[in-house]
């Protein structure tokens, strides 16, 4: 069991160090503590240690955990980092402050409708299937311009691109590619980097790193 406050300060120090090496400011990078599968008792100590931005990958799990945590601890920014079904768009828009998994036209439509209905604009990242993996979420690189066009026509607030590179391969080229795609499309946000590679991602331009196990320990 890692001590949450120690884990948090270690991750923050590593982010700051990677940023310094790359000539960036640590404040340019948002650490999202990915708390999926972990119970409220494991999350509370991290909030008490000062962490205010969290990520979940399932709407239902987040709905079960976060209203009470928010009541107990005040303002928390909650990011959805997992795949989103169109029929959960309304719940997602109500619960989350940012969505990292916009990856198809049907979801553009569902989210635009849900944001209209809720009267609430939730910033979105477009998830790119950066390694062209069959089983993985994210839009194909070739489909990105069209999807971005649709999202912009629907007036969705698109803030950047997100990726999860293929497992067990050096991730740096994929981070560099996501950074290039974001630049090509005039997008400031790059959501990339997890526990095993967030320092590399920071050096290659990440603005949001999504870190789970390095903060909470392993998931069962
Ligand atoms: C679980 C998850 C993370 C965090 O993974 P760790 O390896 O535990 O840091 C980041 N991004 C997404 C999309 C995830 O599903």
Coordinates of C-alpha atoms and ligand atoms in Angstrom, one line a residue:
X1 CA 0.0 0.0 0.0
X2 CA 1.6 3.3 -1.0
X3 CA 1.0 6.4 1.1
X4 CA -1.2 8.6 -1.1
X5 CA 0.4 11.9 -0.1
X6 CA 3.9 10.6 -0.8
X7 CA 2.8 9.1 -4.1
X8 CA 1.1 12.4 -5.1
X9 CA 4.2 14.5 -4.3
X10 CA 6.4 12.0 -6.1
X11 CA 4.3 12.1 -9.3
X12 CA 4.1 15.9 -9.1
X13 CA 7.9 16.2 -8.7
X14 CA 8.4 13.9 -11.7
X15 CA 6.0 16.0 -13.8
X16 CA 7.9 19.2 -12.8
X17 CA 11.2 17.6 -13.6
X18 CA 10.1 16.4 -17.0
X19 CA 8.6 19.8 -17.7
X20 CA 11.8 21.6 -16.7
X21 CA 13.9 19.4 -19.0
X22 CA 11.6 20.2 -21.9
X23 CA 11.7 23.9 -21.1
X24 CA 8.0 23.9 -20.1
X25 CA 6.2 25.2 -17.0
X26 CA 4.8 22.6 -14.7
X27 CA 1.6 24.6 -14.5
X28 CA 1.0 23.8 -18.2
X29 CA 0.3 20.2 -17.2
X30 CA -2.8 19.0 -15.4
X31 CA -2.4 15.8 -13.4
X32 CA -5.6 13.7 -13.6
X33 CA -5.7 11.1 -10.8
X34 CA -7.5 8.1 -12.4
X35 CA -9.5 6.6 -9.5
X36 CA -11.4 3.9 -11.5
X37 CA -12.0 0.7 -9.4
X38 CA -10.8 2.4 -6.2
X39 CA -13.4 3.0 -3.5
X40 CA -14.1 6.4 -1.8
X41 CA -11.9 5.4 1.1
X42 CA -8.9 5.2 -1.1
X43 CA -9.7 8.5 -2.9
X44 CA -10.4 10.7 0.1
X45 CA -6.7 10.7 1.3
X46 CA -5.6 11.9 -2.1
X47 CA -8.1 14.8 -2.0
X48 CA -6.9 15.6 1.5
X49 CA -3.4 15.7 0.2
X50 CA -4.5 18.4 -2.2
X51 CA -5.4 16.6 -5.4
X52 CA -8.5 18.2 -7.0
X53 CA -8.7 16.7 -10.5
X54 CA -9.8 13.1 -10.9
X55 CA -10.6 10.7 -13.8
X56 CA -13.0 7.8 -14.1
X57 CA -13.6 5.5 -17.0
X58 CA -17.3 4.5 -16.4
X59 CA -20.3 6.7 -16.0
X60 CA -22.1 4.4 -13.7
X61 CA -19.1 3.9 -11.3
X62 CA -18.5 7.6 -11.2
X63 CA -22.2 8.3 -10.5
X64 CA -22.0 5.9 -7.5
X65 CA -18.8 7.3 -6.0
X66 CA -18.5 11.0 -6.8
X67 CA -21.6 12.9 -5.6
X68 CA -20.9 11.9 -2.0
X69 CA -17.2 12.6 -2.3
X70 CA -18.0 16.0 -3.8
X71 CA -20.4 16.8 -1.0
X72 CA -17.8 15.8 1.6
X73 CA -14.8 17.6 0.0
X74 CA -16.0 20.4 -2.1
X75 CA -15.1 21.3 -5.7
X76 CA -13.6 18.5 -7.6
X77 CA -12.9 18.4 -11.3
X78 CA -14.0 15.1 -12.8
X79 CA -12.8 13.9 -16.2
X80 CA -14.2 11.0 -18.2
X81 CA -11.3 9.0 -19.6
X82 CA -13.1 5.9 -20.8
X83 CA -15.4 5.0 -23.7
X84 CA -18.8 6.7 -23.7
X85 CA -22.0 5.1 -25.0
X86 CA -24.3 7.6 -26.7
X87 CA -27.2 6.7 -24.4
X88 CA -25.1 7.7 -21.4
X89 CA -24.3 11.2 -22.8
X90 CA -26.8 13.0 -20.6
X91 CA -25.5 11.5 -17.4
X92 CA -21.9 12.2 -18.6
X93 CA -22.6 15.8 -19.3
X94 CA -24.2 16.3 -15.9
X95 CA -21.5 14.6 -13.9
X96 CA -18.2 15.3 -15.7
X97 CA -16.3 18.5 -16.3
X98 CA -14.3 17.2 -19.2
X99 CA -14.7 14.3 -21.6
X100 CA -11.7 12.6 -23.2
X101 CA -13.3 10.0 -25.4
X102 CA -15.2 11.7 -28.2
X103 CA -14.5 9.4 -31.1
X104 CA -17.4 9.1 -33.5
X105 CA -20.1 11.2 -35.2
X106 CA -23.0 9.6 -33.3
X107 CA -21.4 10.8 -30.0
X108 CA -21.0 14.3 -31.4
X109 CA -24.7 14.4 -32.0
X110 CA -25.5 12.9 -28.6
X111 CA -23.2 15.2 -26.7
X112 CA -24.4 18.3 -28.5
X113 CA -28.0 17.4 -27.6
X114 CA -27.1 16.6 -24.0
X115 CA -25.2 19.9 -23.5
X116 CA -28.1 21.9 -25.0
X117 CA -30.5 20.2 -22.7
X118 CA -28.3 20.6 -19.6
X119 CA -27.4 24.2 -20.5
X120 CA -23.8 23.2 -19.8
X121 CA -20.8 23.2 -22.0
X122 CA -18.4 20.4 -21.2
X123 CA -14.9 20.6 -22.8
X124 CA -14.1 17.5 -25.0
X125 CA -11.0 15.9 -26.3
X126 CA -11.2 13.8 -29.4
X127 CA -9.7 10.4 -28.8
X128 CA -7.5 9.2 -31.7
X129 CA -6.7 5.6 -32.3
X130 CA -3.1 6.5 -32.6
X131 CA -1.7 3.0 -33.1
X132 CA -4.4 2.0 -35.6
X133 CA -5.4 -0.9 -33.3
X134 CA -8.5 -2.8 -34.3
X135 CA -10.0 -3.4 -30.9
X136 CA -9.2 0.1 -29.5
X137 CA -11.4 3.1 -29.1
X138 CA -10.6 6.4 -30.8
X139 CA -11.2 7.7 -34.3
X140 CA -8.8 6.7 -37.1
X141 CA -6.3 9.3 -37.9
X142 CA -7.7 9.6 -41.4
X143 CA -11.2 10.3 -40.0
X144 CA -10.0 13.1 -37.6
X145 CA -10.5 16.1 -39.9
X146 CA -14.1 15.1 -40.7
X147 CA -14.9 14.3 -37.0
X148 CA -13.4 17.6 -35.9
X149 CA -15.4 19.4 -38.6
X150 CA -18.6 17.8 -37.3
X151 CA -17.8 18.6 -33.7
X152 CA -17.1 22.2 -34.6
X153 CA -20.3 22.6 -36.6
X154 CA -22.2 21.2 -33.7
X155 CA -20.5 23.9 -31.5
X156 CA -18.9 21.3 -29.2
X157 CA -16.1 22.8 -27.2
X158 CA -13.1 20.7 -28.5
X159 CA -10.0 21.4 -26.5
X160 CA -7.6 18.9 -27.7
X161 CA -6.7 15.3 -28.7
X162 CA -6.3 12.2 -26.5
X163 CA -4.6 8.9 -27.1
X164 CA -3.7 5.6 -25.5
X165 CA -0.7 4.2 -27.4
X166 CA -0.4 0.4 -28.0
X167 CA 0.8 -1.6 -25.0
X168 CA 4.3 -2.9 -24.8
X169 CA 5.9 -0.7 -27.5
X170 CA 7.9 2.5 -27.0
X171 CA 5.2 5.2 -26.6
X172 CA 7.2 8.2 -27.6
X173 CA 6.6 8.1 -31.4
X174 CA 2.8 7.9 -30.7
X175 CA 3.0 10.9 -28.3
X176 CA 4.9 12.9 -30.9
X177 CA 2.4 12.0 -33.6
X178 CA -0.5 13.1 -31.4
X179 CA 1.3 16.4 -30.7
X180 CA 1.7 16.9 -34.4
X181 CA -1.9 16.2 -35.2
X182 CA -3.0 18.6 -32.4
X183 CA -0.7 21.3 -33.8
X184 CA -2.0 20.7 -37.4
X185 CA -5.5 21.2 -36.2
X186 CA -4.9 24.2 -34.0
X187 CA -5.8 22.4 -30.8
X188 CA -4.0 23.3 -27.5
X189 CA -4.8 20.2 -25.4
X190 CA -2.9 16.9 -25.5
X191 CA -4.2 14.2 -23.1
X192 CA -1.5 11.6 -23.1
X193 CA 0.7 9.7 -20.7
X194 CA -0.3 7.1 -18.0
X195 CA 1.6 5.7 -15.0
X196 CA 4.3 4.0 -17.0
X197 CA 5.0 6.9 -19.4
X198 CA 3.7 10.2 -18.2
X199 CA 7.2 11.8 -18.0
X200 CA 7.9 11.0 -21.6
X201 CA 4.5 12.4 -22.5
X202 CA 5.2 15.6 -20.6
X203 CA 8.5 16.0 -22.5
X204 CA 6.6 15.6 -25.8
X205 CA 3.9 18.2 -25.1
X206 CA 1.2 16.6 -22.8
X207 CA -1.1 19.1 -21.2
X208 CA -3.1 16.4 -19.3
X209 CA -1.6 13.2 -17.9
X210 CA -3.9 10.4 -16.7
X211 CA -2.2 8.6 -13.8
X212 CA -3.9 5.8 -11.9
X213 CA -1.7 3.0 -10.5
X214 CA 1.3 5.3 -9.6
X215 CA -1.0 7.1 -7.2
X216 CA -3.4 4.4 -6.0
X217 CA -1.4 1.2 -6.4
X218 CA -2.5 -1.6 -8.7
X219 CA -6.1 -2.5 -9.7
X220 CA -7.5 -5.9 -9.0
Ligands
LIG1 C1 -6.9 3.4 -16.4 C2 -6.6 4.5 -17.4 C3 -5.5 5.3 -17.1 C4 -4.6 5.2 -16.0 O1 -3.8 4.0 -16.1 P1 -2.5 3.7 -15.1 O2 -1.7 2.9 -16.0 O3 -3.1 3.0 -13.9 O4 -1.9 5.0 -14.8 C5 -5.3 6.4 -18.1 N1 -6.1 6.5 -19.1 C6 -7.1 5.7 -19.4 C7 -7.9 6.0 -20.6 C8 -7.4 4.7 -18.5 O5 -8.4 3.9 -18.8

